[in-house]
Short mmCIF file of C-alpha atoms in Angstrom, two decimals:
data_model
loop_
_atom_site.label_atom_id
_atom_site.label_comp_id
_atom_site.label_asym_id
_atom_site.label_seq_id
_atom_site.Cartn_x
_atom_site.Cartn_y
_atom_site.Cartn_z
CA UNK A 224 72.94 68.18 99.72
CA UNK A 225 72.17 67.98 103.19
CA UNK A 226 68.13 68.83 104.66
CA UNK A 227 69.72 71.83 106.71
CA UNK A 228 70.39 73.21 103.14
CA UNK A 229 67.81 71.66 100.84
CA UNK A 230 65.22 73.55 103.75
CA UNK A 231 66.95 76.67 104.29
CA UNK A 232 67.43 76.09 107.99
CA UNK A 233 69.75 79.02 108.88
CA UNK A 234 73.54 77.51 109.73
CA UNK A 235 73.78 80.36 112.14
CA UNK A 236 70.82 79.47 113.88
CA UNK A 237 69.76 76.56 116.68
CA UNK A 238 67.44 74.30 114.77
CA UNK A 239 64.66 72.96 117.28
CA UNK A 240 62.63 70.60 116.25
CA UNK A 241 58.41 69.32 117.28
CA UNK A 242 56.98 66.79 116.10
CA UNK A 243 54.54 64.13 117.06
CA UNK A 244 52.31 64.74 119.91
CA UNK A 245 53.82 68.00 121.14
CA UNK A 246 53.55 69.31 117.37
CA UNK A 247 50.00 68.55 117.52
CA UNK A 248 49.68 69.13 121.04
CA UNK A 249 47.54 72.62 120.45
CA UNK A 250 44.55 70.37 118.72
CA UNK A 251 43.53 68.71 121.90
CA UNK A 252 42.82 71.87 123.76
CA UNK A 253 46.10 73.32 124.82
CA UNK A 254 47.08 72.82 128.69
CA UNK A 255 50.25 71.62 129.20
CA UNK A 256 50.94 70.88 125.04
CA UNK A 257 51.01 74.93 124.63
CA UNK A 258 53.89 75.01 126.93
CA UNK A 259 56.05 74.02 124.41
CA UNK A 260 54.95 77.23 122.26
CA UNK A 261 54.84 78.96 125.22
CA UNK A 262 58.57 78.26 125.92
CA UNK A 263 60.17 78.76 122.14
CA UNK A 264 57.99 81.98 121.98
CA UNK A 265 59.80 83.24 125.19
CA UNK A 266 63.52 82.28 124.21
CA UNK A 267 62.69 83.33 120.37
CA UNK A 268 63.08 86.90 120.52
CA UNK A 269 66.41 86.60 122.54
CA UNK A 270 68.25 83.74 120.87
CA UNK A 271 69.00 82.68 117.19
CA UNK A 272 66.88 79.83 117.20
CA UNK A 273 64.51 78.51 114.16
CA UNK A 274 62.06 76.05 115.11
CA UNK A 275 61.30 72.84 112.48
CA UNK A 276 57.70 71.16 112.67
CA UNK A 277 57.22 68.65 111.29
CA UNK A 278 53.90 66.40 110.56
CA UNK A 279 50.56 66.93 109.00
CA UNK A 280 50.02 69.90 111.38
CA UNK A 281 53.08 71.21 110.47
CA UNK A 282 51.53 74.53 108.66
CA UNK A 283 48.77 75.24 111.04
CA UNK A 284 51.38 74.85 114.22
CA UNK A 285 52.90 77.73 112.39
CA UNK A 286 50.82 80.19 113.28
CA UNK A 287 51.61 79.53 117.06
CA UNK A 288 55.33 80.53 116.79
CA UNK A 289 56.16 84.31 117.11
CA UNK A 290 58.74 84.33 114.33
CA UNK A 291 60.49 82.37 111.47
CA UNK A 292 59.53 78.57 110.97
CA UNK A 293 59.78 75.86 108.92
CA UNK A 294 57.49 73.49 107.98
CA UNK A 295 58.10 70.49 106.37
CA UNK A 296 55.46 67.81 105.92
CA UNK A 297 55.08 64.18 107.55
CA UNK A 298 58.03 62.09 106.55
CA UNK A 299 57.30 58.82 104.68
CA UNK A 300 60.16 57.06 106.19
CA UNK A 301 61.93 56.11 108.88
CA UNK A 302 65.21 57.24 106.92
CA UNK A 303 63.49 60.82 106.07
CA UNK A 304 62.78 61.04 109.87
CA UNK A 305 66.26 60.54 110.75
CA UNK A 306 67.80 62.57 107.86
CA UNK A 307 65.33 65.26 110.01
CA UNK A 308 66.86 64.70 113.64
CA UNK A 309 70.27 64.83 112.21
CA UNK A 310 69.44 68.39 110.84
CA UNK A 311 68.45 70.13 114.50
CA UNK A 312 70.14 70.94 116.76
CA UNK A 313 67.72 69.95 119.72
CA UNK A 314 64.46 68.14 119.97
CA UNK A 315 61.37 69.56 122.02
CA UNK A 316 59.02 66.85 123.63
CA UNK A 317 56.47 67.79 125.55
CA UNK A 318 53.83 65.69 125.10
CA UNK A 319 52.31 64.49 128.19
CA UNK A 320 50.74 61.00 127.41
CA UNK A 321 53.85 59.10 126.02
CA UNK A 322 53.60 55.23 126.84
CA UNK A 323 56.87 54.74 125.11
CA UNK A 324 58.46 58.00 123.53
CA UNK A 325 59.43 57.11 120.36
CA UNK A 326 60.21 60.74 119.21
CA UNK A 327 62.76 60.99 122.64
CA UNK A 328 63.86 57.33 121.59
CA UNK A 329 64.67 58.44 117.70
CA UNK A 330 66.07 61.62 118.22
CA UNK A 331 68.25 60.01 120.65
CA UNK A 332 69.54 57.31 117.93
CA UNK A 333 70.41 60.17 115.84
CA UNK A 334 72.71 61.86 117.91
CA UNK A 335 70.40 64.69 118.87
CA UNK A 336 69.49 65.85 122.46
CA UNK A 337 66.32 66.08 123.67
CA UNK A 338 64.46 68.37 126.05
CA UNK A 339 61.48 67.03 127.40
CA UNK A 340 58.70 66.90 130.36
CA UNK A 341 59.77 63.79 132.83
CA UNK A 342 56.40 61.87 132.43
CA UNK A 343 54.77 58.67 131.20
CA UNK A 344 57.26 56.33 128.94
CA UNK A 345 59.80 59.72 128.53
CA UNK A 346 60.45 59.11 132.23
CA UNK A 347 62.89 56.05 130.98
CA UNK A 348 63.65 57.03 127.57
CA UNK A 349 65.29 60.09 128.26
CA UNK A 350 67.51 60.40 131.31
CA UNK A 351 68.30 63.74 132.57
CA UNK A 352 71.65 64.87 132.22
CA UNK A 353 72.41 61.48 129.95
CA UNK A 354 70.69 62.30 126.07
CA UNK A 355 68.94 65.31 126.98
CA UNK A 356 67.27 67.60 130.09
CA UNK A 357 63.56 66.67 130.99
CA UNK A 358 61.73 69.02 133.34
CA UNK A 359 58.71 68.12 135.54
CA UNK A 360 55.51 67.92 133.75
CA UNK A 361 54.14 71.16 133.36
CA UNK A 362 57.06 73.15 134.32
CA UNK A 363 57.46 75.89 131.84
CA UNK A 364 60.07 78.17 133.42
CA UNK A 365 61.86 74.30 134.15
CA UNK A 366 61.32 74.01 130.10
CA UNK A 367 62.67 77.45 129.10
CA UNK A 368 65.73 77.18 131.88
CA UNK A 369 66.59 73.31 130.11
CA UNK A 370 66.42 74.87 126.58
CA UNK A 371 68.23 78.07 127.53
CA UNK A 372 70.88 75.85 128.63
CA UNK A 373 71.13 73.45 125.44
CA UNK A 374 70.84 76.59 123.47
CA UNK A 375 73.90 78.05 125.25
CA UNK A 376 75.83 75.50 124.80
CA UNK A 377 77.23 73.45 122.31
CA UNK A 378 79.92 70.95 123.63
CA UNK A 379 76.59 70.07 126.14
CA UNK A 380 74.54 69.65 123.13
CA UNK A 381 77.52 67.01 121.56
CA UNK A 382 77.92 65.14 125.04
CA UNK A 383 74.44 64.53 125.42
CA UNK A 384 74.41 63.02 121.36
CA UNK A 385 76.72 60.78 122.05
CA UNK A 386 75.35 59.76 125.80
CA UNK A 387 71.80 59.47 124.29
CA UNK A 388 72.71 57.61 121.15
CA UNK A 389 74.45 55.07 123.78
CA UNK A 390 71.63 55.11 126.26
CA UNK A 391 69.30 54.36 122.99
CA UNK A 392 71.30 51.22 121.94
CA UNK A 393 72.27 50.09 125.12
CA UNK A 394 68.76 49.97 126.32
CA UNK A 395 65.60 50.19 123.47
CA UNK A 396 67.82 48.24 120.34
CA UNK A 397 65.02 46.08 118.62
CA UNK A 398 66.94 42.94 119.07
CA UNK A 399 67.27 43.46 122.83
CA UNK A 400 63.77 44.43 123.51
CA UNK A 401 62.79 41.11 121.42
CA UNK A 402 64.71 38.95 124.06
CA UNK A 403 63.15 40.60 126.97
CA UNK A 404 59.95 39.14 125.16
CA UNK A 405 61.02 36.04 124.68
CA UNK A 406 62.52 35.09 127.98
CA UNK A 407 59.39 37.00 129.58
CA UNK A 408 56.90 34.80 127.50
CA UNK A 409 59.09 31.98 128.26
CA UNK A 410 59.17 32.53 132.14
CA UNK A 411 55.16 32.91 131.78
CA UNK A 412 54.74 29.52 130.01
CA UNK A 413 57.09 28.10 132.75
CA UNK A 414 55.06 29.67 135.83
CA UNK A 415 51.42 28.00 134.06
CA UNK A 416 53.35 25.20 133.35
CA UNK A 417 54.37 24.76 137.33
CA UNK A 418 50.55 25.64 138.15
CA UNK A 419 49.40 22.97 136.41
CA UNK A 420 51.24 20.75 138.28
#
């Protein structure tokens, strides 16, 4: 049985999904990590659209949305995670201090497009037009306009899956990123190597 069913997300609605720092964004004082509520709360009483937390702030984030959620609980795996990603529609990122982005990078790998601010490690892991919109940081009508348009459209949503789950492989596979190590740790070792004459 798939999560969409197991968790009652309604098949007639656009699944949207926060996790990670922007689903805990509202602890650390709100700012810019409210502009993701800000944003759903705008677009919720217009469009079918259920947001999913998830995480161990899950339940309290609740009480920021103006309408239906769900809530499901941290996910002990990586597999759990991705069963999650495959069950929205979109992802919402809007954390502001990402040095990598692995929410952008997963949801990406899953076939699911992301919406996010352009900012920190996001900048590179999610390319606008390519797996998903980003918006500048801080941007909320930027935010609402990028979701509007993901939410409007579904052949956009399945072009920027497949782009993103491409861009993912092509670009942050584990096996690459190792290499880049190793020739970087080897050019290092070369360069003291040379300096010591």
């Amino acid at each position: 049985m798939g999560l969409r069913k197991t968790q009652r997300i309604p098949e007639n609605k656009i699944a949207i999904l926060l996790t990670g720092q922007t689903l805990g964004g509202f602890r650390e004082g709100g700012g810019i990590a409210m502009q993701g509520y800000d944003a759903i709360n705008r677009l919720i009483a217009t469009y079918q659209i259920v947001p999913v937390l998830i995480g161990k702030l899950s339940k309290e984030a609740q009480s920021l949305i103006n309408g239906p959620s769900i809530a499901l609980p941290f996910q002990e795996t990586p597999e759990d995670m991705a069963r999650c990603y495959q069950a929205v529609d979109i992802t919402l990122v809007t954390s502001v201090v990402e040095a990598f982005g692995r929410v952008a990078a997963e949801s990406q790998a899953c076939s699911t497009p992301i919406v996010s601010f352009n900012t920190g490690g996001l900048a590179e892991v999610v390319l606008n037009e390519v797996g998903g919109l980003s918006v500048e940081k801080g941007d909320t009508e930027g935010l609402i306009a990028a979701l509007r348009r993901m939410i409007e459209n579904e052949d956009l949503r399945r072009q920027m899956g497949k782009q993103g789950v491409r861009y993912v492989v092509e670009n942050f596979e584990e096996g690459l990123i190792a290499d880049q190590y190793i020739n970087l740790f080897r050019e290092r070792a070369e360069d003291r190597h040379r300096e010591k004459g």
